[in-house]
Amino acid sequence: MKKLFKLILNTIPRPILIRLSYAARPVLALALKGNKFTDPIDGKSFRMFLPYGYGKQRNNALSPSTLSLERHRLLWLYLKNETDFFSSKEKKKVLHFAPEQAFYKLFRNQKNIQYTTTDLFSPLADVKADICNLPFEDNSYDIIFCNHVLEHIPDDTKAMHELYRILKPGGMAILQIPQDLKRDVTYADDSITDEKERAAIFGQYDHVRIYGRDYFDKLRSIGFKVIEEDYTNKIAPELVEQYCLAQGEIIPVCHK
């Protein structure tokens, strides 16, 4: 199964994968039904989650029902337990970059937010836009989700400035990235252009860097106030295992 999923991820373009997944999801959920692992987003349980990864495959990473990964389930728990994102009576403007399927329909149907999605290529995007040159006014959004996007962007500094520009004062931006917390300094090398070599070094063929712990300070240099939220350490260990979370993953919670 690992080899099959790796082949699918590395050969089928992402927009097509998104469309195909809608048909595959109910079949996978039925076939893997059980009680060992639970997706906290929809509460459904399975005997196993699916493997996932463009290079090295991670076991029990992809939920069969919502297609959530570890980072999505962690973010969901954080939003549900630590914020008023789902309960606020004040309607907030939300901008979601490269909207994840795990969240898309749920957020779209949420009555207490005004929800807009954006991306250059995603079929789920309301607005086709370049993150380095956004068509939105200053101080436009109360909440911004931009998760696992910046590692794809050559000029991530310009993208960060744009995110800061359009966030309202007092607003919150969740800017998750794949991160090697053992690295003090982010690593990038533009001379590496071979897709297989990039996948081996950066973890995915279309990534341009590996972020280190200095990522948080870079966000601060842009102007963000950053909370390095180590949320798995606030969750019972048995739930970290049951929800298939990545122990020690940091959520960058940014405010303006």
C-alpha atoms as one frame of an Amber mdcrd trajectory, in Angstrom:
protein
   0.000   0.000   0.000   2.853   2.394   0.807   4.378   2.010  -2.657   1.000
   2.554  -4.303   0.247   5.753  -2.381   3.769   7.057  -3.005   3.353   6.435
  -6.735  -0.030   8.186  -6.780   1.286  11.251  -4.930   4.311  11.601  -7.183
   2.614  11.062 -10.550  -0.872  12.600 -10.397  -1.089  16.443 -10.267  -2.552
  17.803  -7.045  -5.688  19.424  -8.611  -6.612  16.075 -10.170  -5.926  14.241
  -6.915  -8.323  16.574  -5.119 -11.117  15.751  -7.568 -10.449  11.987  -7.480
 -10.354  11.895  -3.702 -14.035  12.808  -3.407 -14.952   9.500  -5.036 -12.345
   7.449  -3.161 -13.041   8.793   0.323 -16.301   6.928   1.169 -14.861   3.664
  -0.161 -11.716   3.992   1.948 -13.685   4.960   5.059 -15.896   1.888   4.766
 -13.011  -0.504   4.043 -10.922   0.677   7.023 -13.683   1.053   9.608 -12.602
   0.005  13.114 -11.914   1.379  16.577  -8.141   1.811  16.973  -7.673   5.364
  15.663 -10.100   8.306  15.619 -10.284  11.401  13.452 -11.277  14.226  15.848
 -12.601  16.311  12.963 -15.598  14.053  12.279 -15.334  11.624  15.232 -15.108
   8.523  13.008 -12.850   5.615  13.974 -10.796   3.169  11.914  -8.616   0.112
  12.307  -5.834   2.053  10.594  -5.134   5.356   8.881  -3.491   5.457   5.462
   0.236   5.980   4.826   1.307   9.320   3.372   4.455  11.014   2.098   6.035
  12.026  -1.202   9.382  10.601  -0.103   9.464   8.591   3.112   5.964   7.328
   3.889   4.514   7.914   7.356   2.312   5.184   8.782  -1.209   6.079   9.998
  -0.999   9.635   8.665  -4.026  10.163   6.383  -7.556   9.835   7.763  -9.784
   7.772   5.429 -12.851   9.929   6.107 -11.742  13.582   6.096  -8.375  13.040
   4.380  -6.807  14.988   7.225  -3.115  14.659   8.046  -1.467  15.000  11.454
  -1.198  18.783  11.158  -4.882  19.186  10.249  -6.081  17.174  13.218  -3.772
  19.089  15.557  -4.975  22.443  14.225  -8.607  21.364  14.539  -8.114  20.463
  18.205  -6.339  23.757  18.864  -9.065  25.837  17.205 -11.801  23.902  18.988
 -10.274  23.861  22.460  -8.228  27.065  22.645 -10.014  29.654  20.467 -13.497
  30.979  19.742 -13.196  30.152  16.038 -16.254  27.884  16.115 -18.220  29.684
  18.820 -17.687  33.423  18.273 -20.930  35.360  17.892 -19.063  38.088  16.031
 -18.851  37.197  12.335 -15.212  37.136  11.292 -13.623  37.395   7.869 -11.466
  34.344   7.155  -8.993  33.873   4.302  -7.791  30.321   3.650  -4.798  29.725
   1.364  -4.623  26.399  -0.518  -7.755  25.169   1.318  -7.448  21.657   2.686
 -10.252  19.209   1.979 -10.388  18.266   5.644 -11.634  21.777   6.436 -13.146
  23.126   3.228 -16.814  22.085   3.497 -16.925  22.513   7.274 -15.578  26.055
   7.131 -17.704  26.892   4.078 -20.861  25.935   5.999 -19.848  27.701   9.205
 -22.334  30.485   9.919 -20.136  32.685  12.095 -17.421  33.332   9.502 -17.236
  34.988   6.095 -15.065  32.442   4.325 -12.858  33.079   1.286 -10.354  30.669
  -0.251  -7.395  31.528  -2.452  -4.705  29.713  -4.420  -3.080  29.844  -7.840
  -4.124  26.354  -8.919  -6.525  24.696  -6.461 -10.015  23.905  -7.805 -11.304
  24.859  -4.346 -10.073  28.468  -4.585 -12.574  31.323  -4.779  -9.823  33.758
  -5.786  -6.893  32.761  -7.985  -4.005  34.802  -6.616  -0.237  34.918  -6.119
   0.613  34.983  -2.417   3.418  37.446  -3.171   1.035  39.903  -4.852  -2.382
  39.568  -3.254  -5.455  41.433  -4.573  -6.784  42.206  -1.083  -6.837  45.516
   0.774  -4.724  46.255   3.827  -6.129  45.027   7.158  -8.851  42.938   5.475
  -9.036  39.667   7.411  -9.598  38.673  11.036  -8.170  35.179  10.521  -5.757
  33.788   7.939  -4.918  30.122   7.418  -1.808  29.544   5.326  -0.615  26.029
   6.047   2.183  24.188   4.239   2.362  26.878   1.563   5.429  29.008   2.340
   7.877  26.131   1.776   6.783  26.219  -1.897   7.399  29.963  -2.335  10.855
  31.135  -3.527  10.411  34.629  -2.037   8.813  33.685   1.271   9.802  37.048
   2.786   7.588  38.885   0.297   4.768  36.412   0.957   5.049  36.964   4.717
   4.872  40.729   4.216   1.701  40.282   2.167   0.135  38.089   4.868   0.972
  40.697   7.492  -0.398  43.503   5.309  -3.843  41.971   4.828  -4.284  40.749
   8.434  -6.349  43.074  10.614  -4.753  44.553  13.741  -5.581  42.091  16.513
  -6.152  39.350  13.933  -4.753  35.817  14.000  -2.782  33.988  11.306  -1.947
  30.286  11.521   1.129  29.738   9.352   2.064  26.061   9.620   5.056  24.728
   7.681   6.986  21.442   7.573   9.787  22.098  10.026  12.929  20.367  11.255
  13.099  21.471  14.876  16.614  20.015  15.149  17.822  22.695  12.727  18.602
  26.124  14.122  18.778  27.682  10.646  16.548  27.191   7.604  18.248  25.450
   4.674  17.717  26.315   1.010  19.718  25.712  -2.169  18.323  27.088  -5.441
  20.938  25.182  -7.451  19.117  21.903  -6.730  16.611  21.627  -9.564  16.240
  17.877 -10.118  12.862  16.810  -8.735  14.102  13.515  -7.298  17.018  15.248
  -5.588  14.731  17.973  -4.236  12.367  15.325  -2.863  15.267  13.530  -1.174
  16.672  16.708   0.383  13.602  18.874   1.027  11.020  16.126   1.583   8.941
  16.919  -1.499   9.762  17.650  -5.142   8.124  21.092  -5.089   9.589  22.344
  -1.792  12.316  24.983  -1.939  13.594  24.911   1.664  13.631  23.113   4.995
  12.570  25.465   7.773  14.474  25.417  11.043  13.698  26.983  14.406  14.612
  30.413  13.007  11.260  30.401  11.161   9.527  31.924  14.183  12.031  34.774
  14.430  11.665  35.473  10.716   7.925  35.895  11.230   8.671  38.240  14.144
  10.997  40.293  11.923   8.051  40.867   9.571   6.044  42.291  12.491   4.030
  39.325  13.740   3.728  38.512  17.426   4.344  34.754  17.420   3.261  32.088
  19.888   5.142  28.804  19.379   2.239  26.556  20.373   3.529  23.089  21.318
   0.006  21.756  21.525   0.620  17.995  21.589   2.171  18.491  25.033  -1.172
  19.846  26.261  -3.041  16.745  25.067  -3.183  13.440  26.958  -0.590  10.994
  25.498  -3.254   8.378  24.794  -5.205  10.923  22.700  -2.066  11.917  20.773
  -1.805   8.250  19.789  -5.520   7.760  19.159  -5.740  10.861  16.940  -2.471
   9.994  15.132  -0.815  13.334  15.865   2.871  14.200  15.378   4.301  14.558
  18.878   6.109  17.878  19.316   4.754  19.599  16.199   4.621  23.364  16.726
   1.676  25.503  15.597   2.862  29.032  14.703   0.049  31.244  16.020   0.673
  34.776  14.751  -0.998  38.048  15.732  -0.802  41.584  14.419
